[in-house]
């Protein structure tokens, strides 16, 4: 296999050590003796300090060991963002248990799908979803115990976290001997991809994957290490989980919110003099456009990090005018422990997702021949990295289909890199619309629709058509008072895009576009809406 047309990552500053992330986090918590907060609930002001976090995680780890849990176990954390969310996460990592997380808003059907993948032995959840897991426990014999993390009251179905710890150790401890693991093989996390295209898959990330991520976040060429972070992203998704775990390792402050309430978000940003914002395009759009933002002091912010989906250049420019901060765009997947390219402090080009990170390599593969292409040629983005997953949990078939014969991760995304090695992500291959042999990118039509003043949100999918194969169909959320018609919108697109991209499938006006917690369009849900629309044609 030629190494020609492979983009090497930034040379690493240090080698990846063979120590568990439980030990790495434990060592950094030990150094943090002053009574400063690790987590603050941005809405209630409730705090857990670093010394409290150290004693709770060590005590819970001991209690888990005393009840038979260890490197053979899988521990589930399923809760809305909470000041104690990371207590079971870190305690599990100390004892070498695998950590899996799930969206507490999942329906029983969705939970059944993901539970059968990771098969957790013990569930740490918020009190409001104990009943869901108690129902599942009656059907799934691998679930042994349920512990509620946000209450002091135990119930028949779930012990409180404090009761579980108190009943299983003699006294609180603030030291632990963490379990030694084979960091290249031992799974640290089983995390679910966003379920944008198909049903979520259980991505297995090893301790070595996470170690590499920690080192990248420590890299002064890319990020400012010490920070005060505001995170409204869900801790149960890779983005919120891994970036917050990195903040813990760096002994930084994480101010979190449970949901995105604009006034609360802005007040927290100002009150806690937040320096780093983790964003997805939908939040960034609000910060760039909303008049509310201008009523607050934004001067503390010196880093804005955005990934997950394409970010329009105009939005990036508007944000920069307001915050006077360059956005660090990043590209990655759950399967690559998130970002493998980062447009970090050494900012390269607007609209680019930046340069390849240390410990990673990137190539662009021709869709027909599979051969790697040179600069400014679009094709499938392929990744090799110390951060690439071990595989999909209990899904060897999907794992095999996700790598090529040389072990490159096939991302399913289309893009190109320029002569400086800066990556530009153009679309997702799985979503391309096939109109008479043309490949039409939904994101391109969506970007045009969003330039219309009366269109708030939109999502484009390919509708089956016996003559053309597929035709673009747009779901549109328009301003309440807008008189826009289907034909107006079709003409708007016809004036701006070439023939194959016209909305021959039509336009459907809807109240909202289905999105996942990081603001990505759930196209498989759009396809279900399309089927309902088609049945009425
Ligand atoms: N900077 C970016 N620009 C464009 N797209 C991005 C960017 N960062 C991430 N993405 C998109 O997000 C995807 C990775 O997201 P994630 O792993 O959360 O799940 P998903 O791929 O959206 O869902 P699923 O794999 O379950 O269908 C990438 O494959 C890419 O399509
Ligand atoms: O890992 C990082 O460095 C941070 C910087 S921004 C980023 C993101 N990558 C993805 C990939 C998929 C997704 O659904 C969200 C994000 S945010 N990760
Ligand atoms: Mg994916």
PDB file of N, CA, C and O in Angstrom, residues 371-397:
ATOM      1  N   UNK A 371      -8.532   3.925  -4.563  1.00  0.00           N
ATOM      2  CA  UNK A 371      -7.155   4.450  -4.453  1.00  0.00           C
ATOM      3  C   UNK A 371      -7.144   5.794  -3.718  1.00  0.00           C
ATOM      4  O   UNK A 371      -8.128   6.549  -3.780  1.00  0.00           O
ATOM      5  N   UNK A 372      -6.017   6.092  -3.046  1.00  0.00           N
ATOM      6  CA  UNK A 372      -5.889   7.362  -2.328  1.00  0.00           C
ATOM      7  C   UNK A 372      -5.593   8.489  -3.314  1.00  0.00           C
ATOM      8  O   UNK A 372      -4.867   8.311  -4.286  1.00  0.00           O
ATOM      9  N   UNK A 373      -6.200   9.664  -3.050  1.00  0.00           N
ATOM     10  CA  UNK A 373      -6.120  10.798  -3.971  1.00  0.00           C
ATOM     11  C   UNK A 373      -5.244  11.903  -3.393  1.00  0.00           C
ATOM     12  O   UNK A 373      -5.110  12.022  -2.168  1.00  0.00           O
ATOM     13  N   UNK A 374      -4.718  12.738  -4.280  1.00  0.00           N
ATOM     14  CA  UNK A 374      -3.883  13.861  -3.850  1.00  0.00           C
ATOM     15  C   UNK A 374      -4.727  15.051  -3.427  1.00  0.00           C
ATOM     16  O   UNK A 374      -5.965  14.967  -3.392  1.00  0.00           O
ATOM     17  N   UNK A 375      -4.067  16.178  -3.126  1.00  0.00           N
ATOM     18  CA  UNK A 375      -4.768  17.357  -2.640  1.00  0.00           C
ATOM     19  C   UNK A 375      -5.820  17.862  -3.627  1.00  0.00           C
ATOM     20  O   UNK A 375      -5.707  17.647  -4.834  1.00  0.00           O
ATOM     21  N   UNK A 376      -6.873  18.476  -3.070  1.00  0.00           N
ATOM     22  CA  UNK A 376      -7.972  19.088  -3.856  1.00  0.00           C
ATOM     23  C   UNK A 376      -8.747  18.091  -4.699  1.00  0.00           C
ATOM     24  O   UNK A 376      -9.357  18.474  -5.701  1.00  0.00           O
ATOM     25  N   UNK A 377      -8.698  16.821  -4.324  1.00  0.00           N
ATOM     26  CA  UNK A 377      -9.550  15.801  -4.952  1.00  0.00           C
ATOM     27  C   UNK A 377     -10.514  15.261  -3.898  1.00  0.00           C
ATOM     28  O   UNK A 377     -10.054  14.793  -2.840  1.00  0.00           O
ATOM     29  N   UNK A 378     -11.818  15.318  -4.191  1.00  0.00           N
ATOM     30  CA  UNK A 378     -12.814  14.887  -3.197  1.00  0.00           C
ATOM     31  C   UNK A 378     -13.015  13.384  -3.277  1.00  0.00           C
ATOM     32  O   UNK A 378     -12.933  12.786  -4.348  1.00  0.00           O
ATOM     33  N   UNK A 379     -13.245  12.806  -2.105  1.00  0.00           N
ATOM     34  CA  UNK A 379     -13.523  11.376  -2.017  1.00  0.00           C
ATOM     35  C   UNK A 379     -13.877  11.035  -0.591  1.00  0.00           C
ATOM     36  O   UNK A 379     -14.210  11.918   0.201  1.00  0.00           O
ATOM     37  N   UNK A 380     -13.760   9.766  -0.239  1.00  0.00           N
ATOM     38  CA  UNK A 380     -14.131   9.357   1.123  1.00  0.00           C
ATOM     39  C   UNK A 380     -12.958   9.622   2.072  1.00  0.00           C
ATOM     40  O   UNK A 380     -11.820   9.244   1.808  1.00  0.00           O
ATOM     41  N   UNK A 381     -13.257  10.254   3.197  1.00  0.00           N
ATOM     42  CA  UNK A 381     -12.235  10.520   4.226  1.00  0.00           C
ATOM     43  C   UNK A 381     -11.921   9.207   4.937  1.00  0.00           C
ATOM     44  O   UNK A 381     -12.822   8.512   5.405  1.00  0.00           O
ATOM     45  N   UNK A 382     -10.616   8.856   4.979  1.00  0.00           N
ATOM     46  CA  UNK A 382     -10.188   7.629   5.674  1.00  0.00           C
ATOM     47  C   UNK A 382      -9.189   8.020   6.760  1.00  0.00           C
ATOM     48  O   UNK A 382      -8.408   8.958   6.577  1.00  0.00           O
ATOM     49  N   UNK A 383      -9.234   7.299   7.877  1.00  0.00           N
ATOM     50  CA  UNK A 383      -8.427   7.671   9.041  1.00  0.00           C
ATOM     51  C   UNK A 383      -7.637   6.473   9.548  1.00  0.00           C
ATOM     52  O   UNK A 383      -8.166   5.349   9.622  1.00  0.00           O
ATOM     53  N   UNK A 384      -6.387   6.725   9.940  1.00  0.00           N
ATOM     54  CA  UNK A 384      -5.634   5.780  10.769  1.00  0.00           C
ATOM     55  C   UNK A 384      -5.179   6.587  11.973  1.00  0.00           C
ATOM     56  O   UNK A 384      -4.653   7.691  11.799  1.00  0.00           O
ATOM     57  N   UNK A 385      -5.398   6.092  13.165  1.00  0.00           N
ATOM     58  CA  UNK A 385      -5.031   6.890  14.331  1.00  0.00           C
ATOM     59  C   UNK A 385      -4.985   6.025  15.586  1.00  0.00           C
ATOM     60  O   UNK A 385      -5.701   5.018  15.666  1.00  0.00           O
ATOM     61  N   UNK A 386      -4.187   6.483  16.562  1.00  0.00           N
ATOM     62  CA  UNK A 386      -4.185   5.807  17.873  1.00  0.00           C
ATOM     63  C   UNK A 386      -5.544   5.988  18.540  1.00  0.00           C
ATOM     64  O   UNK A 386      -5.812   5.386  19.575  1.00  0.00           O
ATOM     65  N   UNK A 387      -6.380   6.853  17.970  1.00  0.00           N
ATOM     66  CA  UNK A 387      -7.694   7.094  18.575  1.00  0.00           C
ATOM     67  C   UNK A 387      -8.797   6.293  17.896  1.00  0.00           C
ATOM     68  O   UNK A 387      -9.960   6.375  18.289  1.00  0.00           O
ATOM     69  N   UNK A 388      -8.465   5.508  16.884  1.00  0.00           N
ATOM     70  CA  UNK A 388      -9.528   4.744  16.205  1.00  0.00           C
ATOM     71  C   UNK A 388      -9.965   3.563  17.068  1.00  0.00           C
ATOM     72  O   UNK A 388      -9.142   2.875  17.674  1.00  0.00           O
ATOM     73  N   UNK A 389     -11.257   3.388  17.101  1.00  0.00           N
ATOM     74  CA  UNK A 389     -11.894   2.408  18.008  1.00  0.00           C
ATOM     75  C   UNK A 389     -11.360   0.990  17.830  1.00  0.00           C
ATOM     76  O   UNK A 389     -10.797   0.642  16.796  1.00  0.00           O
ATOM     77  N   UNK A 390     -11.627   0.175  18.869  1.00  0.00           N
ATOM     78  CA  UNK A 390     -11.295  -1.254  18.783  1.00  0.00           C
ATOM     79  C   UNK A 390     -12.291  -1.950  17.863  1.00  0.00           C
ATOM     80  O   UNK A 390     -11.945  -2.915  17.183  1.00  0.00           O
ATOM     81  N   UNK A 391     -13.522  -1.462  17.847  1.00  0.00           N
ATOM     82  CA  UNK A 391     -14.567  -2.057  16.997  1.00  0.00           C
ATOM     83  C   UNK A 391     -15.936  -1.762  17.588  1.00  0.00           C
ATOM     84  O   UNK A 391     -16.065  -1.027  18.568  1.00  0.00           O
ATOM     85  N   UNK A 392     -16.964  -2.308  16.929  1.00  0.00           N
ATOM     86  CA  UNK A 392     -18.336  -2.144  17.439  1.00  0.00           C
ATOM     87  C   UNK A 392     -18.659  -3.308  18.359  1.00  0.00           C
ATOM     88  O   UNK A 392     -18.429  -4.468  18.003  1.00  0.00           O
ATOM     89  N   UNK A 393     -19.205  -3.015  19.517  1.00  0.00           N
ATOM     90  CA  UNK A 393     -19.512  -4.040  20.529  1.00  0.00           C
ATOM     91  C   UNK A 393     -20.541  -5.030  19.984  1.00  0.00           C
ATOM     92  O   UNK A 393     -21.580  -4.641  19.448  1.00  0.00           O
ATOM     93  N   UNK A 394     -20.216  -6.335  20.069  1.00  0.00           N
ATOM     94  CA  UNK A 394     -21.124  -7.413  19.635  1.00  0.00           C
ATOM     95  C   UNK A 394     -21.632  -7.200  18.203  1.00  0.00           C
ATOM     96  O   UNK A 394     -22.799  -7.472  17.903  1.00  0.00           O
ATOM     97  N   UNK A 395     -20.751  -6.651  17.321  1.00  0.00           N
ATOM     98  CA  UNK A 395     -21.160  -6.454  15.924  1.00  0.00           C
ATOM     99  C   UNK A 395     -19.944  -6.583  15.001  1.00  0.00           C
ATOM    100  O   UNK A 395     -19.521  -5.609  14.367  1.00  0.00           O
ATOM    101  N   UNK A 396     -19.367  -7.810  14.922  1.00  0.00           N
ATOM    102  CA  UNK A 396     -18.151  -8.014  14.107  1.00  0.00           C
ATOM    103  C   UNK A 396     -18.367  -7.687  12.624  1.00  0.00           C
ATOM    104  O   UNK A 396     -17.469  -7.182  11.960  1.00  0.00           O
ATOM    105  N   UNK A 397     -19.577  -7.909  12.144  1.00  0.00           N
ATOM    106  CA  UNK A 397     -19.905  -7.634  10.739  1.00  0.00           C
ATOM    107  C   UNK A 397     -19.756  -6.134  10.442  1.00  0.00           C
ATOM    108  O   UNK A 397     -19.060  -5.724   9.508  1.00  0.00           O
TER     109      UNK A 397
END
